[in-house]
PDB file of C-alpha atoms in Angstrom:
ATOM      1  CA  MET A   1     104.100 -47.643 126.001  1.00 35.00           C
ATOM      2  CA  ARG A   2     103.445 -47.544 122.292  1.00 40.00           C
ATOM      3  CA  THR A   3     104.576 -50.496 120.202  1.00 38.00           C
ATOM      4  CA  PRO A   4     107.590 -49.629 118.036  1.00 42.00           C
ATOM      5  CA  ARG A   5     106.845 -49.981 114.344  1.00 42.00           C
ATOM      6  CA  THR A   6     109.091 -51.394 111.673  1.00 41.00           C
ATOM      7  CA  GLY A   7     108.959 -51.002 107.912  1.00 40.00           C
ATOM      8  CA  ALA A   8     107.622 -47.565 107.008  1.00 42.00           C
ATOM      9  CA  GLN A   9     108.922 -44.898 109.341  1.00 54.00           C
ATOM     10  CA  ASP A  10     106.690 -44.233 112.341  1.00 72.00           C
ATOM     11  CA  SER A  11     104.816 -40.952 111.787  1.00 79.00           C
ATOM     12  CA  ARG A  12     105.519 -40.101 115.424  1.00 89.00           C
ATOM     13  CA  LEU A  13     109.193 -39.879 114.538  1.00 94.00           C
ATOM     14  CA  ARG A  14     108.416 -36.857 112.367  1.00 91.00           C
ATOM     15  CA  ALA A  15     108.129 -33.384 113.847  1.00 93.00           C
ATOM     16  CA  ASP A  16     104.591 -32.115 114.489  1.00 94.00           C
ATOM     17  CA  CYS A  17     105.199 -28.466 115.329  1.00 93.00           C
ATOM     18  CA  GLY A  18     101.512 -27.835 115.979  1.00 94.00           C
ATOM     19  CA  ARG A  19     101.692 -30.112 119.044  1.00 95.00           C
ATOM     20  CA  CYS A  20     104.961 -28.713 120.366  1.00 96.00           C
ATOM     21  CA  PHE A  21     105.711 -25.558 122.379  1.00 96.00           C
ATOM     22  CA  GLY A  22     108.382 -24.198 120.085  1.00 96.00           C
ATOM     23  CA  LEU A  23     111.063 -26.106 121.986  1.00 97.00           C
ATOM     24  CA  CYS A  24     113.569 -26.035 119.129  1.00 96.00           C
ATOM     25  CA  CYS A  25     113.111 -22.235 119.010  1.00 96.00           C
ATOM     26  CA  VAL A  26     113.950 -21.856 122.711  1.00 96.00           C
ATOM     27  CA  ALA A  27     115.990 -24.709 124.192  1.00 96.00           C
ATOM     28  CA  PRO A  28     119.112 -24.813 121.929  1.00 94.00           C
ATOM     29  CA  ALA A  29     121.621 -22.026 121.467  1.00 95.00           C
ATOM     30  CA  PHE A  30     122.724 -20.891 118.018  1.00 91.00           C
ATOM     31  CA  SER A  31     125.371 -18.504 116.767  1.00 93.00           C
ATOM     32  CA  ALA A  32     125.275 -15.976 113.967  1.00 92.00           C
ATOM     33  CA  SER A  33     126.587 -17.800 110.903  1.00 92.00           C
ATOM     34  CA  ALA A  34     125.584 -18.945 107.446  1.00 89.00           C
ATOM     35  CA  ASP A  35     122.849 -20.981 109.167  1.00 90.00           C
ATOM     36  CA  PHE A  36     121.482 -18.361 111.562  1.00 94.00           C
ATOM     37  CA  ALA A  37     121.246 -14.595 111.178  1.00 92.00           C
ATOM     38  CA  VAL A  38     121.672 -13.823 114.888  1.00 94.00           C
ATOM     39  CA  ASP A  39     123.076 -15.177 118.135  1.00 94.00           C
ATOM     40  CA  LYS A  40     120.643 -16.791 120.575  1.00 95.00           C
ATOM     41  CA  PRO A  41     121.591 -18.246 123.966  1.00 95.00           C
ATOM     42  CA  ALA A  42     120.147 -21.550 125.178  1.00 95.00           C
ATOM     43  CA  GLY A  43     116.819 -21.224 126.963  1.00 94.00           C
ATOM     44  CA  GLN A  44     115.931 -17.876 125.396  1.00 95.00           C
ATOM     45  CA  PRO A  45     113.065 -17.743 122.882  1.00 95.00           C
ATOM     46  CA  CYS A  46     113.950 -16.758 119.343  1.00 95.00           C
ATOM     47  CA  ARG A  47     112.776 -13.233 118.603  1.00 94.00           C
ATOM     48  CA  HIS A  48     110.534 -14.638 115.869  1.00 96.00           C
ATOM     49  CA  LEU A  49     108.656 -17.111 118.100  1.00 96.00           C
ATOM     50  CA  ARG A  50     105.029 -16.036 118.358  1.00 95.00           C
ATOM     51  CA  THR A  51     102.810 -16.353 121.419  1.00 94.00           C
ATOM     52  CA  ASP A  52     101.103 -19.372 119.838  1.00 95.00           C
ATOM     53  CA  PHE A  53     104.532 -21.063 119.519  1.00 95.00           C
ATOM     54  CA  ALA A  54     104.561 -20.723 115.733  1.00 94.00           C
ATOM     55  CA  CYS A  55     107.423 -19.132 113.797  1.00 95.00           C
ATOM     56  CA  GLY A  56     106.624 -15.599 112.653  1.00 94.00           C
ATOM     57  CA  ILE A  57     108.867 -15.848 109.587  1.00 92.00           C
ATOM     58  CA  HIS A  58     108.392 -19.517 108.717  1.00 91.00           C
ATOM     59  CA  VAL A  59     107.752 -18.981 105.002  1.00 89.00           C
ATOM     60  CA  ASP A  60     110.753 -16.630 104.699  1.00 92.00           C
ATOM     61  CA  LEU A  61     113.313 -18.394 106.873  1.00 91.00           C
ATOM     62  CA  ARG A  62     115.868 -18.897 104.106  1.00 89.00           C
ATOM     63  CA  ASP A  63     115.494 -15.368 102.771  1.00 91.00           C
ATOM     64  CA  ARG A  64     115.809 -13.943 106.288  1.00 93.00           C
ATOM     65  CA  GLY A  65     119.060 -15.791 106.990  1.00 93.00           C
ATOM     66  CA  PHE A  66     117.812 -18.810 108.943  1.00 94.00           C
ATOM     67  CA  PRO A  67     118.392 -21.850 106.688  1.00 90.00           C
ATOM     68  CA  GLY A  68     119.531 -23.784 109.769  1.00 91.00           C
ATOM     69  CA  CYS A  69     115.972 -23.685 111.073  1.00 94.00           C
ATOM     70  CA  THR A  70     114.606 -25.179 107.860  1.00 89.00           C
ATOM     71  CA  VAL A  71     116.756 -28.318 108.152  1.00 89.00           C
ATOM     72  CA  PHE A  72     116.489 -28.918 111.894  1.00 91.00           C
ATOM     73  CA  ASP A  73     114.529 -32.064 112.744  1.00 93.00           C
ATOM     74  CA  CYS A  74     113.663 -33.143 116.267  1.00 96.00           C
ATOM     75  CA  HIS A  75     112.412 -36.531 114.994  1.00 96.00           C
ATOM     76  CA  GLY A  76     109.172 -35.990 116.920  1.00 97.00           C
ATOM     77  CA  ALA A  77     110.892 -35.334 120.251  1.00 97.00           C
ATOM     78  CA  GLY A  78     109.306 -31.903 120.609  1.00 97.00           C
ATOM     79  CA  GLN A  79     105.695 -33.005 120.615  1.00 97.00           C
ATOM     80  CA  ARG A  80     106.516 -35.988 122.797  1.00 98.00           C
ATOM     81  CA  VAL A  81     108.100 -33.824 125.491  1.00 98.00           C
ATOM     82  CA  ALA A  82     105.241 -31.333 125.261  1.00 97.00           C
ATOM     83  CA  GLN A  83     102.287 -33.700 125.155  1.00 97.00           C
ATOM     84  CA  GLU A  84     103.502 -36.843 126.926  1.00 97.00           C
ATOM     85  CA  THR A  85     106.393 -36.074 129.251  1.00 98.00           C
ATOM     86  CA  PHE A  86     104.832 -32.829 130.481  1.00 98.00           C
ATOM     87  CA  GLY A  87     101.189 -33.708 129.852  1.00 97.00           C
ATOM     88  CA  GLY A  88     100.398 -30.706 127.671  1.00 97.00           C
ATOM     89  CA  ARG A  89     101.574 -28.045 130.159  1.00 96.00           C
ATOM     90  CA  ASP A  90     103.441 -25.350 128.248  1.00 95.00           C
ATOM     91  CA  TRP A  91     106.409 -23.463 129.642  1.00 96.00           C
ATOM     92  CA  ARG A  92     104.755 -20.084 129.266  1.00 95.00           C
ATOM     93  CA  ALA A  93     101.621 -20.981 131.206  1.00 96.00           C
ATOM     94  CA  ALA A  94     103.696 -22.966 133.719  1.00 96.00           C
ATOM     95  CA  PRO A  95     107.066 -21.164 133.824  1.00 96.00           C
ATOM     96  CA  GLU A  96     108.282 -23.379 136.653  1.00 96.00           C
ATOM     97  CA  THR A  97     108.535 -26.206 134.071  1.00 96.00           C
ATOM     98  CA  ALA A  98     110.619 -24.237 131.562  1.00 97.00           C
ATOM     99  CA  SER A  99     114.181 -25.108 132.583  1.00 97.00           C
ATOM    100  CA  LEU A 100     113.325 -28.755 133.234  1.00 98.00           C
ATOM    101  CA  MET A 101     111.438 -29.061 129.932  1.00 98.00           C
ATOM    102  CA  PHE A 102     114.321 -27.613 127.933  1.00 98.00           C
ATOM    103  CA  ASP A 103     116.812 -29.973 129.588  1.00 98.00           C
ATOM    104  CA  VAL A 104     114.552 -32.963 128.922  1.00 98.00           C
ATOM    105  CA  PHE A 105     114.226 -31.967 125.265  1.00 98.00           C
ATOM    106  CA  ALA A 106     118.034 -32.154 124.960  1.00 97.00           C
ATOM    107  CA  VAL A 107     117.826 -35.825 126.011  1.00 98.00           C
ATOM    108  CA  MET A 108     114.654 -36.749 124.156  1.00 98.00           C
ATOM    109  CA  ARG A 109     115.893 -35.558 120.780  1.00 98.00           C
ATOM    110  CA  PRO A 110     118.869 -37.971 120.536  1.00 98.00           C
ATOM    111  CA  LEU A 111     116.621 -40.785 121.794  1.00 98.00           C
ATOM    112  CA  HIS A 112     114.118 -40.094 119.022  1.00 98.00           C
ATOM    113  CA  GLU A 113     116.956 -39.842 116.532  1.00 97.00           C
ATOM    114  CA  LEU A 114     118.048 -43.330 117.622  1.00 98.00           C
ATOM    115  CA  LEU A 115     114.465 -44.569 117.232  1.00 98.00           C
ATOM    116  CA  TRP A 116     114.519 -43.297 113.649  1.00 97.00           C
ATOM    117  CA  TYR A 117     117.839 -44.986 112.841  1.00 98.00           C
ATOM    118  CA  LEU A 118     116.867 -48.270 114.503  1.00 98.00           C
ATOM    119  CA  THR A 119     113.582 -48.349 112.622  1.00 97.00           C
ATOM    120  CA  GLU A 120     115.458 -47.675 109.392  1.00 97.00           C
ATOM    121  CA  ALA A 121     118.045 -50.355 110.194  1.00 98.00           C
ATOM    122  CA  LEU A 122     115.328 -52.995 110.451  1.00 97.00           C
ATOM    123  CA  THR A 123     114.341 -52.296 106.838  1.00 96.00           C
ATOM    124  CA  LEU A 124     117.846 -53.257 105.619  1.00 96.00           C
ATOM    125  CA  HIS A 125     117.256 -57.020 106.006  1.00 96.00           C
ATOM    126  CA  PRO A 126     119.882 -57.699 108.701  1.00 97.00           C
ATOM    127  CA  PRO A 127     120.564 -61.340 109.639  1.00 97.00           C
ATOM    128  CA  ASP A 128     118.294 -62.812 112.295  1.00 98.00           C
ATOM    129  CA  ALA A 129     120.650 -62.390 115.247  1.00 98.00           C
ATOM    130  CA  LEU A 130     121.350 -58.766 114.426  1.00 98.00           C
ATOM    131  CA  ARG A 131     117.658 -58.144 113.753  1.00 98.00           C
ATOM    132  CA  ALA A 132     116.882 -59.418 117.248  1.00 98.00           C
ATOM    133  CA  ASP A 133     119.502 -57.103 118.753  1.00 98.00           C
ATOM    134  CA  LEU A 134     118.138 -54.139 116.806  1.00 98.00           C
ATOM    135  CA  GLY A 135     114.590 -54.950 117.888  1.00 98.00           C
ATOM    136  CA  ALA A 136     115.692 -55.160 121.523  1.00 98.00           C
ATOM    137  CA  ALA A 137     117.492 -51.830 121.218  1.00 98.00           C
ATOM    138  CA  LEU A 138     114.413 -50.267 119.637  1.00 98.00           C
ATOM    139  CA  ALA A 139     112.205 -51.456 122.490  1.00 98.00           C
ATOM    140  CA  GLU A 140     114.712 -50.283 125.124  1.00 98.00           C
ATOM    141  CA  THR A 141     115.080 -46.865 123.499  1.00 98.00           C
ATOM    142  CA  GLU A 142     111.309 -46.515 123.425  1.00 98.00           C
ATOM    143  CA  ARG A 143     111.150 -47.472 127.106  1.00 98.00           C
ATOM    144  CA  LEU A 144     113.758 -44.855 127.994  1.00 98.00           C
ATOM    145  CA  ALA A 145     111.976 -42.180 125.974  1.00 98.00           C
ATOM    146  CA  GLY A 146     108.783 -42.903 127.904  1.00 98.00           C
ATOM    147  CA  GLY A 147     110.403 -42.171 131.253  1.00 98.00           C
ATOM    148  CA  SER A 148     109.687 -39.316 133.656  1.00 98.00           C
ATOM    149  CA  PRO A 149     111.611 -36.035 133.396  1.00 98.00           C
ATOM    150  CA  GLN A 150     113.805 -37.173 136.261  1.00 98.00           C
ATOM    151  CA  ASP A 151     114.473 -40.548 134.615  1.00 98.00           C
ATOM    152  CA  LEU A 152     115.397 -38.875 131.355  1.00 98.00           C
ATOM    153  CA  LEU A 153     117.800 -36.428 132.993  1.00 98.00           C
ATOM    154  CA  ALA A 154     119.480 -39.286 134.881  1.00 98.00           C
ATOM    155  CA  LEU A 155     120.274 -41.056 131.583  1.00 98.00           C
ATOM    156  CA  ASP A 156     123.780 -40.765 130.146  1.00 98.00           C
ATOM    157  CA  VAL A 157     122.392 -40.326 126.661  1.00 98.00           C
ATOM    158  CA  GLU A 158     125.801 -40.018 124.967  1.00 97.00           C
ATOM    159  CA  ALA A 159     126.993 -43.320 126.424  1.00 98.00           C
ATOM    160  CA  TYR A 160     123.741 -44.976 125.429  1.00 98.00           C
ATOM    161  CA  ARG A 161     123.978 -43.555 121.921  1.00 97.00           C
ATOM    162  CA  GLY A 162     127.465 -45.026 121.646  1.00 97.00           C
ATOM    163  CA  GLU A 163     126.114 -48.499 122.485  1.00 97.00           C
ATOM    164  CA  VAL A 164     123.338 -48.295 119.921  1.00 98.00           C
ATOM    165  CA  ASN A 165     125.624 -46.832 117.269  1.00 97.00           C
ATOM    166  CA  ARG A 166     127.751 -49.964 117.391  1.00 97.00           C
ATOM    167  CA  LEU A 167     124.691 -51.958 116.318  1.00 98.00           C
ATOM    168  CA  LEU A 168     123.827 -49.436 113.636  1.00 98.00           C
ATOM    169  CA  SER A 169     127.385 -49.457 112.325  1.00 98.00           C
ATOM    170  CA  ARG A 170     127.350 -53.260 112.036  1.00 98.00           C
ATOM    171  CA  THR A 171     124.051 -53.059 110.179  1.00 98.00           C
ATOM    172  CA  GLY A 172     125.448 -50.464 107.799  1.00 98.00           C
ATOM    173  CA  ASP A 173     128.611 -52.461 107.158  1.00 97.00           C
ATOM    174  CA  LEU A 174     126.603 -55.563 106.219  1.00 97.00           C
ATOM    175  CA  ALA A 175     124.292 -53.555 103.972  1.00 97.00           C
ATOM    176  CA  ARG A 176     127.251 -51.853 102.264  1.00 97.00           C
ATOM    177  CA  ALA A 177     128.719 -55.273 101.418  1.00 95.00           C
ATOM    178  CA  ARG A 178     125.476 -56.573  99.969  1.00 91.00           C
ATOM    179  CA  GLY A 179     125.489 -56.645  96.168  1.00 81.00           C
ATOM    180  CA  GLY A 180     129.195 -55.922  95.872  1.00 83.00           C
ATOM    181  CA  PRO A 181     132.322 -55.265  97.901  1.00 87.00           C
ATOM    182  CA  PRO A 182     132.076 -52.474 100.481  1.00 91.00           C
ATOM    183  CA  GLY A 183     133.531 -49.195  99.352  1.00 94.00           C
ATOM    184  CA  ALA A 184     136.123 -46.919 100.922  1.00 94.00           C
ATOM    185  CA  ASP A 185     136.012 -46.176 104.636  1.00 96.00           C
ATOM    186  CA  ARG A 186     135.697 -42.408 104.930  1.00 96.00           C
ATOM    187  CA  ARG A 187     134.102 -42.219 108.377  1.00 96.00           C
ATOM    188  CA  GLY A 188     134.415 -38.741 109.856  1.00 97.00           C
ATOM    189  CA  THR A 189     136.569 -37.542 106.956  1.00 97.00           C
ATOM    190  CA  LEU A 190     136.754 -33.805 106.307  1.00 97.00           C
ATOM    191  CA  LEU A 191     135.715 -33.396 102.679  1.00 98.00           C
ATOM    192  CA  VAL A 192     134.692 -29.743 102.795  1.00 97.00           C
ATOM    193  CA  GLY A 193     134.458 -28.274  99.297  1.00 97.00           C
ATOM    194  CA  ARG A 194     136.062 -31.338  97.701  1.00 97.00           C
ATOM    195  CA  ASP A 195     135.412 -32.229  94.075  1.00 98.00           C
ATOM    196  CA  LEU A 196     134.220 -35.840  94.369  1.00 98.00           C
ATOM    197  CA  ARG A 197     132.670 -36.243  90.946  1.00 97.00           C
ATOM    198  CA  ARG A 198     135.280 -38.809  89.875  1.00 96.00           C
ATOM    199  CA  THR A 199     135.406 -40.599  93.230  1.00 96.00           C
ATOM    200  CA  ASP A 200     133.762 -43.997  93.496  1.00 97.00           C
ATOM    201  CA  LEU A 201     131.547 -43.728  96.589  1.00 97.00           C
ATOM    202  CA  ARG A 202     129.398 -46.796  95.978  1.00 96.00           C
ATOM    203  CA  GLY A 203     129.236 -48.744  99.217  1.00 97.00           C
ATOM    204  CA  ALA A 204     131.402 -46.154 100.978  1.00 97.00           C
ATOM    205  CA  ASN A 205     131.299 -45.606 104.723  1.00 98.00           C
ATOM    206  CA  LEU A 206     130.532 -41.897 105.061  1.00 98.00           C
ATOM    207  CA  ARG A 207     129.271 -41.989 108.641  1.00 98.00           C
ATOM    208  CA  GLY A 208     129.893 -38.565 110.142  1.00 97.00           C
ATOM    209  CA  ALA A 209     131.775 -37.333 107.072  1.00 98.00           C
ATOM    210  CA  VAL A 210     131.845 -33.545 106.657  1.00 98.00           C
ATOM    211  CA  LEU A 211     130.763 -32.895 103.084  1.00 98.00           C
ATOM    212  CA  ILE A 212     129.910 -29.199 103.405  1.00 97.00           C
ATOM    213  CA  GLY A 213     129.987 -27.646  99.942  1.00 97.00           C
ATOM    214  CA  ALA A 214     131.328 -30.844  98.374  1.00 98.00           C
ATOM    215  CA  ASP A 215     130.787 -31.413  94.660  1.00 98.00           C
ATOM    216  CA  LEU A 216     128.838 -34.666  94.337  1.00 98.00           C
ATOM    217  CA  ARG A 217     127.219 -33.906  91.003  1.00 98.00           C
ATOM    218  CA  GLY A 218     126.393 -37.095  89.133  1.00 98.00           C
ATOM    219  CA  VAL A 219     127.843 -39.335  91.865  1.00 98.00           C
ATOM    220  CA  ASP A 220     126.304 -42.752  92.505  1.00 98.00           C
ATOM    221  CA  LEU A 221     125.854 -43.164  96.270  1.00 98.00           C
ATOM    222  CA  ALA A 222     124.318 -46.639  96.156  1.00 96.00           C
ATOM    223  CA  ARG A 223     124.901 -48.503  99.453  1.00 97.00           C
ATOM    224  CA  ALA A 224     126.853 -45.552 100.883  1.00 97.00           C
ATOM    225  CA  ASP A 225     126.240 -45.195 104.622  1.00 98.00           C
ATOM    226  CA  LEU A 226     125.324 -41.536 105.161  1.00 98.00           C
ATOM    227  CA  THR A 227     124.604 -41.730 108.887  1.00 98.00           C
ATOM    228  CA  GLY A 228     125.193 -38.246 110.275  1.00 96.00           C
ATOM    229  CA  ALA A 229     126.998 -37.035 107.145  1.00 97.00           C
ATOM    230  CA  ASP A 230     126.968 -33.230 106.924  1.00 97.00           C
ATOM    231  CA  LEU A 231     125.663 -32.367 103.460  1.00 97.00           C
ATOM    232  CA  ARG A 232     125.118 -28.637 103.968  1.00 96.00           C
ATOM    233  CA  GLY A 233     125.572 -26.902 100.642  1.00 95.00           C
ATOM    234  CA  ALA A 234     126.742 -30.088  98.933  1.00 97.00           C
ATOM    235  CA  ALA A 235     125.938 -30.130  95.199  1.00 98.00           C
ATOM    236  CA  LEU A 236     123.827 -33.206  94.433  1.00 98.00           C
ATOM    237  CA  ASP A 237     122.769 -32.287  90.903  1.00 97.00           C
ATOM    238  CA  GLY A 238     122.192 -35.510  88.993  1.00 97.00           C
ATOM    239  CA  ALA A 239     123.430 -37.629  91.904  1.00 98.00           C
ATOM    240  CA  ASP A 240     121.785 -40.988  92.600  1.00 98.00           C
ATOM    241  CA  LEU A 241     120.789 -41.447  96.251  1.00 98.00           C
ATOM    242  CA  THR A 242     117.984 -43.951  95.709  1.00 98.00           C
ATOM    243  CA  ALA A 243     119.912 -46.750  97.424  1.00 97.00           C
ATOM    244  CA  ALA A 244     121.877 -44.666  99.943  1.00 98.00           C
ATOM    245  CA  LEU A 245     121.764 -45.975 103.521  1.00 98.00           C
ATOM    246  CA  PHE A 246     120.353 -44.000 106.456  1.00 98.00           C
ATOM    247  CA  LEU A 247     119.666 -40.923 104.343  1.00 97.00           C
ATOM    248  CA  HIS A 248     117.482 -38.510 106.297  1.00 95.00           C
ATOM    249  CA  GLN A 249     115.206 -35.789 104.928  1.00 95.00           C
ATOM    250  CA  SER A 250     117.066 -33.054 106.820  1.00 95.00           C
ATOM    251  CA  GLN A 251     120.325 -33.980 105.054  1.00 97.00           C
ATOM    252  CA  VAL A 252     118.687 -33.561 101.669  1.00 97.00           C
ATOM    253  CA  ASP A 253     117.050 -30.309 102.760  1.00 95.00           C
ATOM    254  CA  ALA A 254     120.488 -28.951 103.691  1.00 96.00           C
ATOM    255  CA  ALA A 255     122.032 -29.850 100.317  1.00 97.00           C
ATOM    256  CA  ARG A 256     121.629 -28.444  96.809  1.00 96.00           C
ATOM    257  CA  GLY A 257     120.166 -30.447  93.955  1.00 96.00           C
ATOM    258  CA  ASP A 258     118.045 -30.331  90.836  1.00 95.00           C
ATOM    259  CA  ARG A 259     115.300 -32.227  89.027  1.00 94.00           C
ATOM    260  CA  ARG A 260     117.816 -34.876  87.917  1.00 96.00           C
ATOM    261  CA  THR A 261     118.786 -35.805  91.485  1.00 97.00           C
ATOM    262  CA  ARG A 262     117.425 -39.262  92.256  1.00 97.00           C
ATOM    263  CA  LEU A 263     116.023 -39.724  95.759  1.00 97.00           C
ATOM    264  CA  PRO A 264     114.431 -42.616  97.667  1.00 96.00           C
ATOM    265  CA  ASP A 265     110.632 -42.648  97.650  1.00 93.00           C
ATOM    266  CA  ARG A 266     110.503 -41.806 101.350  1.00 91.00           C
ATOM    267  CA  VAL A 267     112.477 -38.569 100.850  1.00 94.00           C
ATOM    268  CA  THR A 268     110.719 -35.471  99.520  1.00 94.00           C
ATOM    269  CA  ARG A 269     112.459 -33.269  96.964  1.00 95.00           C
ATOM    270  CA  PRO A 270     113.064 -29.931  98.742  1.00 94.00           C
ATOM    271  CA  ALA A 271     110.937 -27.071  97.453  1.00 90.00           C
ATOM    272  CA  HIS A 272     113.882 -24.660  97.451  1.00 89.00           C
ATOM    273  CA  TRP A 273     115.736 -26.801  94.896  1.00 91.00           C
ATOM    274  CA  SER A 274     113.390 -25.531  92.197  1.00 74.00           C
ATOM    275  CA  ALA A 275     114.755 -22.023  92.742  1.00 63.00           C
ATOM    276  CA  LEU A 276     118.339 -23.141  92.084  1.00 62.00           C
ATOM    277  CA  PRO A 277     119.924 -23.077  88.615  1.00 60.00           C
ATOM    278  CA  LEU A 278     119.970 -26.415  86.818  1.00 52.00           C
ATOM    279  CA  THR A 279     123.688 -26.843  87.495  1.00 51.00           C
ATOM    280  CA  SER A 280     124.250 -25.606  91.029  1.00 48.00           C
ATOM    281  CA  ARG A 281     127.745 -25.079  92.294  1.00 47.00           C
ATOM    282  CA  PRO A 282     128.908 -25.824  95.812  1.00 48.00           C
ATOM    283  CA  ALA A 283     129.805 -22.901  98.024  1.00 46.00           C
ATOM    284  CA  GLY A 284     133.376 -21.684  97.901  1.00 43.00           C
ATOM    285  CA  ARG A 285     136.109 -22.071  95.326  1.00 41.00           C
ATOM    286  CA  ARG A 286     136.639 -25.291  93.445  1.00 41.00           C
ATOM    287  CA  PRO A 287     139.636 -27.139  94.861  1.00 40.00           C
ATOM    288  CA  ARG A 288     142.590 -27.579  92.530  1.00 38.00           C
ATOM    289  CA  ARG A 289     142.866 -31.066  91.038  1.00 36.00           C
ATOM    290  CA  ARG A 290     145.732 -33.230  92.208  1.00 33.00           C
TER     291      ARG A 290
END
């Protein structure tokens, strides 16, 4: 078992497609939508998956109608399933492993997502008792992820995620209250297309909030907990996310922004932002002010 790292995010929690077998292009289903140009059932390879498991339209995914592929992140689960759980045997050369491998990937991905969040939580200076609980959860999640295919499939990953999320939520709440009173609780709130430019979101709880196409231009998101927040198409022009909590690269990749958008050092400014006009507008009509 590898030793879980704290501080800087573990590089093994980042996708390494060259060591995977295109699992994200085969295992999940997707439906024709703004994110995907076609329907694809679970377990069927995408029509653009090459024989070497690379994407045949990788450089043109957005232009070809597959922006959902550009923001998907397995958190390193793909290469772990391919190289560790299945010892480098690929599903094409060993077709008898295919169904089992795809099912295992569906369990490994949320486990690796939890590893990412737990590692991030330990950087937020939690009190000693909570730090110990987070460290124990990190070690246990790593142990579970290192199990056999049968062990992984026997795990109730949703129930386990619920247990760990309670720790992560406590960590976020304490971090939101540090340096000022915690902001509004907007967990799971539907804020699709909302104009939030005049809304104070500092220290807000935005866990699981649906912010698709929301107008967040110029908004200060310091100490806002963005765990699982859906930022697809959200306008982040000039927004300040340098001190946002649990902000993941894939969330930023799914949003719209410009050169004025302030991001944490660990998050890379998406290349496609440079192709957007300086003042991008969220998708859809602007909601009427009330």
